[in-house]
PDB file of C-alpha atoms in Angstrom:
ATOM      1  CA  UNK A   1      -4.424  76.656 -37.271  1.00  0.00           C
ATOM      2  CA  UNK A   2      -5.126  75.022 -39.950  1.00  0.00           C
ATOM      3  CA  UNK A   3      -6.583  71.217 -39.697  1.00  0.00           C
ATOM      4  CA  UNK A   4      -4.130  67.910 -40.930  1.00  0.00           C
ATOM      5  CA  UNK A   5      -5.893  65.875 -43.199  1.00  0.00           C
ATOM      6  CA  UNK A   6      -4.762  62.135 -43.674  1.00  0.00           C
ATOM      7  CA  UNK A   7      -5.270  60.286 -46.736  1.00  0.00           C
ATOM      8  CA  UNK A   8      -4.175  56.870 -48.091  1.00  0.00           C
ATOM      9  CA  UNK A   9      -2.363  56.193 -50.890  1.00  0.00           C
ATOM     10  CA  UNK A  10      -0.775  54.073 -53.570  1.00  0.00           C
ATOM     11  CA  UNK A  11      -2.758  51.222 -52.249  1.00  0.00           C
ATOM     12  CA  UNK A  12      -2.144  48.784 -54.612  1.00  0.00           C
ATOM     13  CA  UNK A  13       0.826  46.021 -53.235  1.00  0.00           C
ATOM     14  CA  UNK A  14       4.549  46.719 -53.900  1.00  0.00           C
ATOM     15  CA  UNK A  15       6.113  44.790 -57.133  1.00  0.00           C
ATOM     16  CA  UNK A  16       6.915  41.247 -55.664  1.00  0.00           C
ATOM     17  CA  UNK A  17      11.057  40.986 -54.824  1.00  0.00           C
ATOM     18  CA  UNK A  18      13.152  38.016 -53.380  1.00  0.00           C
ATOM     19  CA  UNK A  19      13.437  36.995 -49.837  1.00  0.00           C
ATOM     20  CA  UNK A  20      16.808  35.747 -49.223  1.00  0.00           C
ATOM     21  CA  UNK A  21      17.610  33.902 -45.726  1.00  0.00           C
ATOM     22  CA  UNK A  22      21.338  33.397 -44.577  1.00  0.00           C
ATOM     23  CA  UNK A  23      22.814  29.840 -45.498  1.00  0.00           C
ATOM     24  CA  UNK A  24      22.903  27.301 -42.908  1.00  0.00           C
ATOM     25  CA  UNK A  25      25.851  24.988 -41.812  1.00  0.00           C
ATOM     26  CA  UNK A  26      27.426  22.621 -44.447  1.00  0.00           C
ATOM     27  CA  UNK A  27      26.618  19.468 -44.271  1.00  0.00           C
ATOM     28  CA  UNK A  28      29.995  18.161 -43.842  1.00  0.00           C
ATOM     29  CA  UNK A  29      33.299  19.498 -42.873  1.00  0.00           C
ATOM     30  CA  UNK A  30      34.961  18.539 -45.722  1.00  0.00           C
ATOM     31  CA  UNK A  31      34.689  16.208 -48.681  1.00  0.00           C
ATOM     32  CA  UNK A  32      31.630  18.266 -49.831  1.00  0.00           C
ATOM     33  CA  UNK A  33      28.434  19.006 -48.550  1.00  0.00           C
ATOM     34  CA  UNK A  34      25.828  21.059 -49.662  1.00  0.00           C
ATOM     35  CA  UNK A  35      24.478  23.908 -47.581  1.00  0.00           C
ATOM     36  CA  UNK A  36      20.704  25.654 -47.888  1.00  0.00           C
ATOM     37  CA  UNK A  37      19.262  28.870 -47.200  1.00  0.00           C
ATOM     38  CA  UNK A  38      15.654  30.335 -47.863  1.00  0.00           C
ATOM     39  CA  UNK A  39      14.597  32.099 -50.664  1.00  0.00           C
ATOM     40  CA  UNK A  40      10.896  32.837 -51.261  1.00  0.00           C
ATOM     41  CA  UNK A  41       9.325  35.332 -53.507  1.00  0.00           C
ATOM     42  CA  UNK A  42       7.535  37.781 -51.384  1.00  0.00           C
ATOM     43  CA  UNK A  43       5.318  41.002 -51.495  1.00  0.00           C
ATOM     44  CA  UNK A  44       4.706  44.301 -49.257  1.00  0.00           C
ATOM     45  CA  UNK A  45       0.719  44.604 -48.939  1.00  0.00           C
ATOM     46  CA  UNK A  46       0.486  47.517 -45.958  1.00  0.00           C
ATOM     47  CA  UNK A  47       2.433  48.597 -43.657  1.00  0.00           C
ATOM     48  CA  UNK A  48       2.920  45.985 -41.321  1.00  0.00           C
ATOM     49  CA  UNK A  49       1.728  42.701 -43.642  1.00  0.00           C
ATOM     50  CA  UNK A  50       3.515  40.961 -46.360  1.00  0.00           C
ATOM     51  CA  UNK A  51       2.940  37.998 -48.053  1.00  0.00           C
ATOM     52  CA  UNK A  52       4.402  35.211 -50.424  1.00  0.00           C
ATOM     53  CA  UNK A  53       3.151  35.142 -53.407  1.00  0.00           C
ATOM     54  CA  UNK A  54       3.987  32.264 -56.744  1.00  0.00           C
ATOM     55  CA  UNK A  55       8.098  32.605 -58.239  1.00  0.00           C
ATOM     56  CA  UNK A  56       7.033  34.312 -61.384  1.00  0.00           C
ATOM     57  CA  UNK A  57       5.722  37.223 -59.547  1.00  0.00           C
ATOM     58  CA  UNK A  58       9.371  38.097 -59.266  1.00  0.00           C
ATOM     59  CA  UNK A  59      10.491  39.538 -62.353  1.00  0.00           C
ATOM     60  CA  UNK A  60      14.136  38.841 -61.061  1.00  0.00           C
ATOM     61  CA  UNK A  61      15.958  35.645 -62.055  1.00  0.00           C
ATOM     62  CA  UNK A  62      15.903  33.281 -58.540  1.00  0.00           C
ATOM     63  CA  UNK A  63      18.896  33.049 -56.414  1.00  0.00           C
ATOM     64  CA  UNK A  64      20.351  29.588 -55.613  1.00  0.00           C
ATOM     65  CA  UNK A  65      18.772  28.111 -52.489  1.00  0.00           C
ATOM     66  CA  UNK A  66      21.883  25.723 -52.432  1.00  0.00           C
ATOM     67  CA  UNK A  67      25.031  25.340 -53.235  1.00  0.00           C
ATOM     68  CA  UNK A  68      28.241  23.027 -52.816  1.00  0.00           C
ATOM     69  CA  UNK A  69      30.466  23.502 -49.812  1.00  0.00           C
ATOM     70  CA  UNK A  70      33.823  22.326 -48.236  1.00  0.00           C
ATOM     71  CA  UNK A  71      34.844  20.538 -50.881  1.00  0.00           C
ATOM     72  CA  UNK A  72      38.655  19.895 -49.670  1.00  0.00           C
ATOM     73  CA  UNK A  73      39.334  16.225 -49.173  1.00  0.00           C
ATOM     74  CA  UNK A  74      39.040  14.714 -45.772  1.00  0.00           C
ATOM     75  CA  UNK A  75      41.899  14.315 -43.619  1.00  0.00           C
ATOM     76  CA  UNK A  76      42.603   9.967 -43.095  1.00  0.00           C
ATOM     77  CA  UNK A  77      40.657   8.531 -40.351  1.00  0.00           C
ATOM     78  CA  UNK A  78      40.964   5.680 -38.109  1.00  0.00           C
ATOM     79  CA  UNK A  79      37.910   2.984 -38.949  1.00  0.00           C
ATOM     80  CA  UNK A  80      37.472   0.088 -36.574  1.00  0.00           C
ATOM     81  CA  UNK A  81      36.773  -3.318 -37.917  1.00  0.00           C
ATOM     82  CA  UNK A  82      33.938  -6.139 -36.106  1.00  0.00           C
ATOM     83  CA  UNK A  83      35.659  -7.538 -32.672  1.00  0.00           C
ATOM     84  CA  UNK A  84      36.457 -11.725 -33.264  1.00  0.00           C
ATOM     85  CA  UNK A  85      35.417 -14.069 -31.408  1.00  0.00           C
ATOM     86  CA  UNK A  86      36.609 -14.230 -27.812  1.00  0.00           C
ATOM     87  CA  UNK A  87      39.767 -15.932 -27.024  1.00  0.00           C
ATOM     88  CA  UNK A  88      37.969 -18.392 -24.906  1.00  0.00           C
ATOM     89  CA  UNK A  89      34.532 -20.357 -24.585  1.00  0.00           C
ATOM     90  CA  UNK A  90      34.964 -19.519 -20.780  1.00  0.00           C
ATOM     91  CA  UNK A  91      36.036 -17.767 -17.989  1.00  0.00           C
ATOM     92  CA  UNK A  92      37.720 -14.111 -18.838  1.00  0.00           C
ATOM     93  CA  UNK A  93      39.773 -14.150 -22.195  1.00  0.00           C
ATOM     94  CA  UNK A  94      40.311 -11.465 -25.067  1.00  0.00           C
ATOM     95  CA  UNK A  95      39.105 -10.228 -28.666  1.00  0.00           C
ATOM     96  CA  UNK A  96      41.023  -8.605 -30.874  1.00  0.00           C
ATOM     97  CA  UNK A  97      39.495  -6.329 -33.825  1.00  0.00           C
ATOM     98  CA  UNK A  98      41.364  -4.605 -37.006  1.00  0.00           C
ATOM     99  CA  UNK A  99      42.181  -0.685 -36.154  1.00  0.00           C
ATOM    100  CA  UNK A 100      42.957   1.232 -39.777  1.00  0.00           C
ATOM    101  CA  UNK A 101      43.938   4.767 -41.034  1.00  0.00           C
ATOM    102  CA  UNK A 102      41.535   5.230 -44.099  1.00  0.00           C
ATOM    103  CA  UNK A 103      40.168   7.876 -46.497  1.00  0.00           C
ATOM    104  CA  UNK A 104      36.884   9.119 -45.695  1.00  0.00           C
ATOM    105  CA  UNK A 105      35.541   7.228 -48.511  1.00  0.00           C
ATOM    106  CA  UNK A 106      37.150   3.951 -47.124  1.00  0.00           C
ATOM    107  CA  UNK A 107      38.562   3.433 -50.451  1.00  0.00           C
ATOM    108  CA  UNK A 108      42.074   3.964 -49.746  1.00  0.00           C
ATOM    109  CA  UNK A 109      44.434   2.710 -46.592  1.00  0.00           C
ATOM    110  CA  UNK A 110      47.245   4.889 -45.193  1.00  0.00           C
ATOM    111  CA  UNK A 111      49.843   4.709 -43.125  1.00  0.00           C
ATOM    112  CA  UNK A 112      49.113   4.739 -39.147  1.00  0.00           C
ATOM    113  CA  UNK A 113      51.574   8.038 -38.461  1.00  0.00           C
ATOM    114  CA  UNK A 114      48.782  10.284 -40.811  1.00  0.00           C
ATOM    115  CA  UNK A 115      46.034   9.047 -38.060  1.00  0.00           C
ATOM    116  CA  UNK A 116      46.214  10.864 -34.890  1.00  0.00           C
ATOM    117  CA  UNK A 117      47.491   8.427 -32.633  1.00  0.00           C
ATOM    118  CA  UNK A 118      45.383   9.829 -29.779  1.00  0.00           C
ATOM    119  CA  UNK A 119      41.879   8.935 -31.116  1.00  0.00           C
ATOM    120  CA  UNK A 120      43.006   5.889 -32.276  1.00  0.00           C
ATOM    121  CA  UNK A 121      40.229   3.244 -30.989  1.00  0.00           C
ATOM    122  CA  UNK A 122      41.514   0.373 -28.849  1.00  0.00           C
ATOM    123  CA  UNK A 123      41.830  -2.670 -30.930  1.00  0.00           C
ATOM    124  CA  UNK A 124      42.399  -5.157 -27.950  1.00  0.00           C
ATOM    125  CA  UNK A 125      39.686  -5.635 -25.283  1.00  0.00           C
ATOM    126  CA  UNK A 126      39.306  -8.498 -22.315  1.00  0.00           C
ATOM    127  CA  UNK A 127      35.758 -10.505 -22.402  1.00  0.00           C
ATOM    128  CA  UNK A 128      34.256 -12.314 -19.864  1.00  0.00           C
ATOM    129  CA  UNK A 129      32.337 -15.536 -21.144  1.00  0.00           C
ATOM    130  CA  UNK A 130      30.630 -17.906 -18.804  1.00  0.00           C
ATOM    131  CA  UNK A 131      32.369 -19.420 -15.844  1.00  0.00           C
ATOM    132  CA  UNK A 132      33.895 -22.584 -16.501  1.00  0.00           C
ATOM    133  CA  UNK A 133      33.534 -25.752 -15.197  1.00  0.00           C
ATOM    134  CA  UNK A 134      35.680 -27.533 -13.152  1.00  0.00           C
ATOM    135  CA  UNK A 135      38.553 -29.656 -14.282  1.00  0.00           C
ATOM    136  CA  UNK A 136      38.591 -33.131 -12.762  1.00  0.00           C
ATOM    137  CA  UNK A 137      40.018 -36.730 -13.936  1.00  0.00           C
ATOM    138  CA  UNK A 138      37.756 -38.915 -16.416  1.00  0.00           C
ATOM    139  CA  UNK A 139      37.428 -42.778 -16.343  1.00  0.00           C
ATOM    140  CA  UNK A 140      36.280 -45.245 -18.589  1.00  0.00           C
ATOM    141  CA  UNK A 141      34.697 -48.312 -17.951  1.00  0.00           C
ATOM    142  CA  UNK A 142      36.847 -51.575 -16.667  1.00  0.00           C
ATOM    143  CA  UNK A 143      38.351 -54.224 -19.841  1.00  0.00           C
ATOM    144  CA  UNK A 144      37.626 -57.500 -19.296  1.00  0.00           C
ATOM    145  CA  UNK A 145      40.261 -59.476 -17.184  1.00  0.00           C
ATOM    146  CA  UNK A 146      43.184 -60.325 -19.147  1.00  0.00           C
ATOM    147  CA  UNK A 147      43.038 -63.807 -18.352  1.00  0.00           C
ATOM    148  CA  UNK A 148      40.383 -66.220 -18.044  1.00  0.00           C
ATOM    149  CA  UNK A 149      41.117 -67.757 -15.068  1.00  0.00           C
ATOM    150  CA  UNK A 150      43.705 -66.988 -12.031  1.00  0.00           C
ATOM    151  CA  UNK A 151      45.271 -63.435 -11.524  1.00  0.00           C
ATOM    152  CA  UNK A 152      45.648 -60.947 -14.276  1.00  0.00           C
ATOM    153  CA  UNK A 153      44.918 -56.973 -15.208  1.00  0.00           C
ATOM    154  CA  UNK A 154      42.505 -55.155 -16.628  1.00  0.00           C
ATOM    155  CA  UNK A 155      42.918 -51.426 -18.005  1.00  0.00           C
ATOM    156  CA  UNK A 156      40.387 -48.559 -18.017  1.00  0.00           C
ATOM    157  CA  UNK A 157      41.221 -45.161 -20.076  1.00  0.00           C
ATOM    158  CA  UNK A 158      41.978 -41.937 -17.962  1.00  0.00           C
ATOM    159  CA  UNK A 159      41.672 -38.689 -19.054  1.00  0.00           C
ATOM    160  CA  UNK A 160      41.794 -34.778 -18.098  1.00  0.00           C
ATOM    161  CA  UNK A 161      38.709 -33.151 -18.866  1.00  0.00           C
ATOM    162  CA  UNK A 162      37.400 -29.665 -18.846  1.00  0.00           C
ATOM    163  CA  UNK A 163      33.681 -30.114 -19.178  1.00  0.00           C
ATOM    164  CA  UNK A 164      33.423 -32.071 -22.871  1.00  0.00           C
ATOM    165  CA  UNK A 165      37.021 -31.000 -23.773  1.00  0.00           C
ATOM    166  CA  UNK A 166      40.260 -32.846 -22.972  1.00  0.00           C
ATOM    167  CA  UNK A 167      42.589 -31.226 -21.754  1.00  0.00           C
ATOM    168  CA  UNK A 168      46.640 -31.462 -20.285  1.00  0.00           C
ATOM    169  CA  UNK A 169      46.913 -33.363 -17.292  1.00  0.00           C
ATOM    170  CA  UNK A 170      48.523 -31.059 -15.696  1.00  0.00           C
ATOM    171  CA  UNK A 171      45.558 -29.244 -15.327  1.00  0.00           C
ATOM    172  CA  UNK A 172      43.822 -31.865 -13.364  1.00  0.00           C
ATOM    173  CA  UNK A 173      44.456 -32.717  -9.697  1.00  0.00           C
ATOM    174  CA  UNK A 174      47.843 -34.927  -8.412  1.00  0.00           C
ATOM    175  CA  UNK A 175      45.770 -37.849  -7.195  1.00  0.00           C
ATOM    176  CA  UNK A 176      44.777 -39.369 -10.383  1.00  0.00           C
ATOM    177  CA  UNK A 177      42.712 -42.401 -11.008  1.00  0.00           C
ATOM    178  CA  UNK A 178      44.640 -46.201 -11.865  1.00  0.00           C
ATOM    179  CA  UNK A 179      44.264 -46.967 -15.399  1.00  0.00           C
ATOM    180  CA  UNK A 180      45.818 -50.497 -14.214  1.00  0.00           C
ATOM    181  CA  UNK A 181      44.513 -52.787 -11.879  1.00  0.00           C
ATOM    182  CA  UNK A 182      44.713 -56.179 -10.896  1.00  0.00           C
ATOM    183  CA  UNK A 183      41.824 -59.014 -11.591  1.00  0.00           C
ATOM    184  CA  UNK A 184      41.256 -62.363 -10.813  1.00  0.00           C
ATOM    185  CA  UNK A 185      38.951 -64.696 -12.432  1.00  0.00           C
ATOM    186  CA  UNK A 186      36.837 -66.438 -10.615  1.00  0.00           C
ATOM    187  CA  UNK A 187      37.016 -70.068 -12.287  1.00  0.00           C
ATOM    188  CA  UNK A 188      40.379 -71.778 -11.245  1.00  0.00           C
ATOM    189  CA  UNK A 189      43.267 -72.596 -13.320  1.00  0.00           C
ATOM    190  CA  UNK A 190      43.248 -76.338 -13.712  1.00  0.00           C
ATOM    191  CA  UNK A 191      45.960 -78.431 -13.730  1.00  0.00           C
ATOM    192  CA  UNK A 192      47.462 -79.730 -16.662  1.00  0.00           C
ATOM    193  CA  UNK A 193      46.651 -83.133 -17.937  1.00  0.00           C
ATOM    194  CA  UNK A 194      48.714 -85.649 -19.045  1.00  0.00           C
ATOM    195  CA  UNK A 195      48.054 -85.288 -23.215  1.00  0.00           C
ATOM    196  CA  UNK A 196      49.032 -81.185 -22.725  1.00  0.00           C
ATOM    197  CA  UNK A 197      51.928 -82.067 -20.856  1.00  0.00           C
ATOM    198  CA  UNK A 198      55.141 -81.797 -23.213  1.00  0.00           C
ATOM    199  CA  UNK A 199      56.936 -85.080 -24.261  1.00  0.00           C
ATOM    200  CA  UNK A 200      59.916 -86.526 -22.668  1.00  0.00           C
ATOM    201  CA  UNK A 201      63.384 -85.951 -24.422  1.00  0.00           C
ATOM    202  CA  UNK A 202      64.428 -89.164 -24.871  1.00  0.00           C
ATOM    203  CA  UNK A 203      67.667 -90.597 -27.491  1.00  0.00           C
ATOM    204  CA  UNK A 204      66.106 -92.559 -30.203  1.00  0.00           C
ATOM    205  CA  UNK A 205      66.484 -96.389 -29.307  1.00  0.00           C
ATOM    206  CA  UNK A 206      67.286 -97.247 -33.119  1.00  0.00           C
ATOM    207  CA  UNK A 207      70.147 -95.372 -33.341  1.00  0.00           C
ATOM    208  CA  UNK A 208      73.944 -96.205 -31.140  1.00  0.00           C
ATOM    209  CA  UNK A 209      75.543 -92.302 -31.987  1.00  0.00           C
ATOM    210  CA  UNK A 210      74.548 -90.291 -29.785  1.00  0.00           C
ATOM    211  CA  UNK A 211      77.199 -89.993 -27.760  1.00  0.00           C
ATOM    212  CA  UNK A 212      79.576 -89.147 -30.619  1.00  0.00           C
ATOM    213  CA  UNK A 213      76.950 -86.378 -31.751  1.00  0.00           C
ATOM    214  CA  UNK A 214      77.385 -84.910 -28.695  1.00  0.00           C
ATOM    215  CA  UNK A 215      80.566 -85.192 -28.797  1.00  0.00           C
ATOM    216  CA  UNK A 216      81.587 -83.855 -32.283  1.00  0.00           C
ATOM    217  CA  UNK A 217      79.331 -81.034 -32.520  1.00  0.00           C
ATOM    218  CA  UNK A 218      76.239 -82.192 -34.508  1.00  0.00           C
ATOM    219  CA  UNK A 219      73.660 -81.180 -31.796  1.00  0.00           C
ATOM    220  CA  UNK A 220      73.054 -78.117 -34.074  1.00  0.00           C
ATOM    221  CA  UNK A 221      71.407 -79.992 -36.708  1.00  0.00           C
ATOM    222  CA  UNK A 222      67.795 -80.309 -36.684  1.00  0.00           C
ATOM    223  CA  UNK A 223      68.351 -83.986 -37.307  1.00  0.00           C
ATOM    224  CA  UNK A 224      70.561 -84.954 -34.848  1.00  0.00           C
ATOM    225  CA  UNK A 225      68.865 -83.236 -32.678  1.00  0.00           C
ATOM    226  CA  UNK A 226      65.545 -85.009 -32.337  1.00  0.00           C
ATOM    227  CA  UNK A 227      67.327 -88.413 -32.756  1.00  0.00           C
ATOM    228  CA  UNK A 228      69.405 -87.623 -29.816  1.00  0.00           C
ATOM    229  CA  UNK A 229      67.247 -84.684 -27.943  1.00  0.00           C
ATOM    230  CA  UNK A 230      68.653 -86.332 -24.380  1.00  0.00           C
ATOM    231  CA  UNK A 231      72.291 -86.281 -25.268  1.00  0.00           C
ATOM    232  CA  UNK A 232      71.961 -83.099 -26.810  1.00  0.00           C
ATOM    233  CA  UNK A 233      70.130 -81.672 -24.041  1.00  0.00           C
ATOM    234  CA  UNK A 234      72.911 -82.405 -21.509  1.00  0.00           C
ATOM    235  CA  UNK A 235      75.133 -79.871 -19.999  1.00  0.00           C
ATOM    236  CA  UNK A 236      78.929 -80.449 -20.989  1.00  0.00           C
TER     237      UNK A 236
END
């Protein structure tokens, strides 16, 4: 039988082709996105090796390692706004925040029935600040007496407070505080002397008419009056 004899060959590497990988996902769904794939020039050396070797070892023009994709627009979306401030500074309360059915580029608001009403965020929310402190009455200090000697009042201001902030009085409990009270001055009222002590109404001696001013009317005048304050002064 006659003996095989193996010899190599064509040893020199294989003329350098392309090396094209399958694109990957888009980058977006839609609105456009770009999607990549792999694409190296490459040669056979033996068997079982290859290797890359520099683009213009390729005699072929490159394919496109990228390209646009999904470039339909974007269905409207719902875009939540910053939550405000909490209804309250304590105790439990609630925030609102702006809920809208927008482009995908934010750049153009739509009506509410083109979002799908079942992924629409919440827009209001409860929030739970510090507990707050209690509500009780408020007083103010005493006035002074309102008279300087004897029995009088003196007045204080009374108010419903929640911590620094007023608040109805309603709020606070029934019993609430006097804002009047009674005072008396320690120094006693003296009796009136004899110069404060108002004059006596007497009919001027110099004059004999009194009785007929009386009589005819002329009390009324400011005259008559003082010149006969005694006839005057009597009760018909």
């Amino acid at each position: 039988m006659p003996i095989e004899d193996e010899r190599t060959c064509n040893e020199e590497p294989c003329p350098a082709t392309w090396f094209i990988g399958i694109w990957e996902e888009c980058s977006s769904t839609c609105g456009g996105g770009v999607r990549d794939r792999l694409v190296m020039c490459m040669r056979t050396i033996s068997r079982t090796d290859d290797e890359t070797v520099p683009d213009h070892y390729c005699l072929e023009d490159k394919p496109t390692s990228a390209q646009q994709c999904n470039q339909e627009d974007c269905p409207p979306e719902w875009v939540a706004g910053k939550w405000q401030r909490c209804s309250v500074t304590c105790g439990s309360g609630w925030k609102w925040r702006d809920v809208l059915c927008m482009s995908a580029d934010r750049s153009v608001n739509f009506s509410s029935t083109k979002c799908d009403s079942r992924q629409k965020p919440v827009e209001k929310s409860q929030c739970d600040m510090d507990p707050c402190p209690p509500v009780r009455w408020r007083t103010g200090p005493w006035s002074a007496c309102s008279v300087s000697c004897g029995h009088g009042q003196r007045k204080r201001r009374v108010v419903c407070r929640q911590g620094n902030q007023q608040v109805h009085p309603s709020r606070c409990p029934k019993q609430r505080p006097k804002a009047i009270s009674s005072c008396r001055s320690h120094q006693a009222c003296s009796s009136p002397t004899s110069s404060s002590r108002p004059k006596q109404c007497v009919d001027d001696p110099k004059v004999d008419y009194c009785t007929k001013v009386r009589r005819y009317g002329f009390c009324s005048r400011t005259y008559f009056k003082k010149m006969c304050c005694a006839s005057c002064d009597q009760r018909r």
